[in-house]
Amino acid sequence: MISTLRRASLRHFSAHPWLSLLAIIGIALGVAVVTAVDLANEGAVRAMRVATEAISGRATHRILGASSGIPEAFYTQVRLNLGIRHAAPIIEGLVTTPNHPGGALSLLGVDLLAEPPFRGYLNHVVTPGDDSEGASNSPPLLTPLLTQPATALLHIDTARRMGLSSGDDFAILAGGEIQSLTLIALFDPPDPLAREGLRETLIVDIATAQEVLKQPGVVSRIDLILPDDALGLAQRQKLEAALPGGVRLHGAGERAQAMENLTRAFRLNLTALSLLALLVGMFIIYNTVTFSVVQRRHLLGLLRALGVTRRELFLRLMADGLLMGVPGTLLGLGLGVLLGEGLVGLVARTVNDLYFHLQVTDFHADRVVLLKGAVLGVGATLVAAIPPAWEAVSSPTAVVLSRADLEGRAHQALSRGGWIGIGLLLMAGMMVLIPSRHLAWGFVALFGLMIGYALLIPPSALWLLGRVQGGMRRLFGPLGGVAPGGVGRNLSRTGVALAALSVAVATALGMEILISSFRTTVVDWLHTYLRADIYVTAIHPGPATQRPLLDPLLIDKISATPGLASVGLSRKVTLPTPGEPTDLWILDLPKERFSGFDFIDDSAPRLWPRFQRGDGVILTESMAFRRGLEVGDSLTLPTVQGVIDFAIIGIHYDYGSDTGVVTMSMTTFRKHWQDFGVSGLGLGVAHGVDVVEVIEAIRLAAGEVPLNIRSTRQIREASMVVFDRTFAITRVLRTLAVLVAFFGMLTALTAIQLERTREFAVFRALGLTPKELWRIIAYETGLMGLAAGLLAIPLGVIQGALLIHVINHRSFGWSLEMHVEPMIFFQALLIALPTALLAGVFPAWRISRIPPAEALREA
């Protein structure tokens, strides 16, 4: 009997290959999107780990400095006075190669004598003139790196990309000026981790790094190897007691963990959005298994009467789902790998724009991610196949599962589904109203909203179709009157197809509301926030916290430029604080420019004197949210005078960084850090003076020093370019979700039209032409698209509000103003209506080509 069941299933699917193929493609797309996003996220995380571990080598701890690094003298103290032999000073920075485009290079300044215990890449240097792989260790090659200034080593792959060989000179942009280095040799570590992590790394002697980056007398960090025993504990205690102010001891793995923490919310958002595509794919499997049950209703009823148990039949129908789910999952994994190669670049670019420099050089199809995708694909298939399989086996044996019985049950289920949907909506609303900072609960509420609303779509669509049936008959004649009834009579699957399309369109609508609201908020913020007319910084490829300092004489020359009315000074540094680094923004600016801060309690005028006096610091909204701080609390920061608690006197809106920024006056910073450097200028132009002329005058004053001089308008435009790049991956996911919904609609319509072969054959026999048959199907699909679009609008608006006020705020701490453009509503119809009409083309073409006599005979 089991073999009979198996043959019946295979015969059914072989008789409808197109329907099976559509179902396989649908689930494949859902799995592909989830897998691709996971692979892209894992690729970014892996790049963080690889880069950090490759550069850290065998270090167990690292000493990190404050704003201006660690004095060289302290390294001597660590080696000699504290007796820690395994210590290596490091200088890190970013440089670009103007004559060899291709992104930034990480500059790594090392002490060749201290390096061997930490990193072994210097043992694998390629001899001059021999750029082949596998060259043996040549210690004499490293002597020029130690004895000759402006010499460097480069990874063999990067050198080939740049067209460089040993002995070549090449230019770099570092420390705010163009400099020249000589490539004395290439390195090619055999370890895959080091090979990948150091691929975009330029290695120089530590003295050369200090000259190139304009950091004399300091190092960025000191790497340590401390034993994990009583001796190591004693060394750590002695070291911590001797640390200068503003310098901290960290575990070697803390840096990678901090980088992952910074991007966790961003990656979680992408994962949640990708699961939507898999959810729509589940609708497709549900539709297809339901169709296979209905098509074989007489056979299934006969088998039940002949003694097939409910368990045997249930397992067979679940296996039928796997016949589509397993190939679809395997195909989806392959597509996910291909799609992931493209998405990993978008994820890395977003991380670069928002967080820190990240160089993803290789794409890896992680086995754990692929296994997760396989489990999700097969699991989603089984979950989607359970309802129709249970429906088939739960009917009494004497009752054959006829079309009328199925549709009767479907209509009876509308009431139950509607009440369940209302319950889920209430649950989602309660979860939103309960105060919480947990992002996971926000996503649970979002999916509860989507599923609850989806359960309300079939009865709502049925109500809408009943309202338009008379109008359709008056507008399009008898054929128009038939269309609403055709959709309603097949509600067992038109309802699911409508729900899938509505949810996908609503998600696209919700994302568009989020993006447009975010964009409008950022535009308004930039207009308020940027109060200077011209901004000047040194040209630097890395983050603002690593910008080179401006020469004081150059600052004086620029400040004396004719036509300037005011000059503001700024500096950005990153402090090594526990958990994650703290970005500090130091300002010395006129009072009128301070009013550009949009404080949550509108307290800018009264805060100005306190800010200038150094009574405390002000925080961005995202910083306050991430750390659970409020006005009146204190923030602990490491300074050269020791750890100091700074009072929080204000919190302001800011959309430049979701990790947050602490802002203090330059007077306060110089007092506690003894650091007088300036990295940026904000210049106000006198009334009636042309900004362009002032910019040209500044360029003349700077002479050959390369500066980044931009007007406020240019900064706004550049900021919006970064904004659009940031949301590029969100738009890709939105498009993919709609594409999966298209295949869901196509699968459902194909199944329905195949079931109605006899009905259409009777119409043809009564004189209906193929053209009129096309019209009926076009009316039906058009009504489905129209209904899906209209029903998607309320869900899209609610979803947009949830994304803005719950998901976004709990993810990043930003408060956004919700902006809903009227054109967005037309956008929902422009997505849903063409999608449904296009999905109906293939079924209409196929059904119109079947001769009526053949259709009547086979039905």
Coordinates of N, CA and C in Angstrom, one line a residue, residues 4 56 72 121 132 141 177 230 292 332 336 341 350 361 408 450 482 538 665 675 698 775 810 817 819:
T4 N 2.0 2.0 -3.4 CA 0.9 2.5 -4.2 C 0.8 4.0 -3.9
S56 N 46.6 40.7 15.7 CA 46.9 40.4 17.1 C 47.9 39.3 17.2
E72 N 56.1 56.5 24.1 CA 57.1 55.4 23.9 C 57.8 55.0 25.2
Y121 N 54.5 36.4 10.2 CA 54.4 36.7 8.8 C 55.8 37.2 8.2
S132 N 57.3 35.1 -6.9 CA 56.6 33.8 -6.9 C 56.2 33.5 -5.4
L141 N 66.7 40.4 4.2 CA 65.8 41.4 3.5 C 65.2 42.4 4.4
E177 N 49.2 64.4 3.9 CA 50.1 64.8 2.8 C 50.5 63.6 2.0
A230 N 49.7 32.0 37.9 CA 50.0 33.0 39.0 C 50.9 34.1 38.6
S292 N -2.4 19.6 -4.5 CA -2.2 18.2 -4.7 C -3.3 17.3 -4.0
G332 N 17.9 26.7 -3.4 CA 18.0 28.0 -2.6 C 19.3 28.2 -2.0
G336 N 21.5 31.2 -2.8 CA 22.0 32.0 -1.7 C 23.4 32.3 -1.7
E341 N 27.4 36.6 -2.4 CA 28.6 37.2 -2.8 C 28.4 38.7 -3.2
T350 N 28.2 49.3 4.1 CA 27.4 49.9 5.1 C 28.2 50.0 6.4
T361 N 37.8 40.7 1.8 CA 38.6 40.3 0.6 C 38.1 39.0 0.0
G408 N -16.2 24.7 1.4 CA -17.1 24.9 2.6 C -16.3 25.0 3.9
M450 N 2.0 40.8 11.4 CA 1.9 40.4 10.0 C 1.1 39.1 9.8
V482 N -18.6 37.5 -13.6 CA -18.2 36.2 -13.2 C -16.9 36.2 -12.4
A538 N 41.9 67.5 7.3 CA 42.9 66.8 6.5 C 42.3 65.7 5.7
S665 N 33.4 70.4 25.6 CA 34.1 71.6 25.1 C 35.6 71.4 25.0
D675 N 45.9 67.5 25.8 CA 46.0 67.3 24.3 C 45.4 68.6 23.6
I698 N 41.2 79.8 0.8 CA 41.7 78.9 1.7 C 42.7 77.9 1.1
R775 N -10.0 37.3 -20.9 CA -10.6 38.5 -20.2 C -11.0 38.1 -18.8
R810 N 14.6 50.7 19.2 CA 15.2 49.7 20.1 C 16.5 49.2 19.4
E817 N 10.7 61.1 12.9 CA 9.4 61.6 12.6 C 8.8 60.8 11.4
H819 N 6.8 60.2 8.3 CA 6.3 60.9 7.1 C 5.7 59.9 6.1

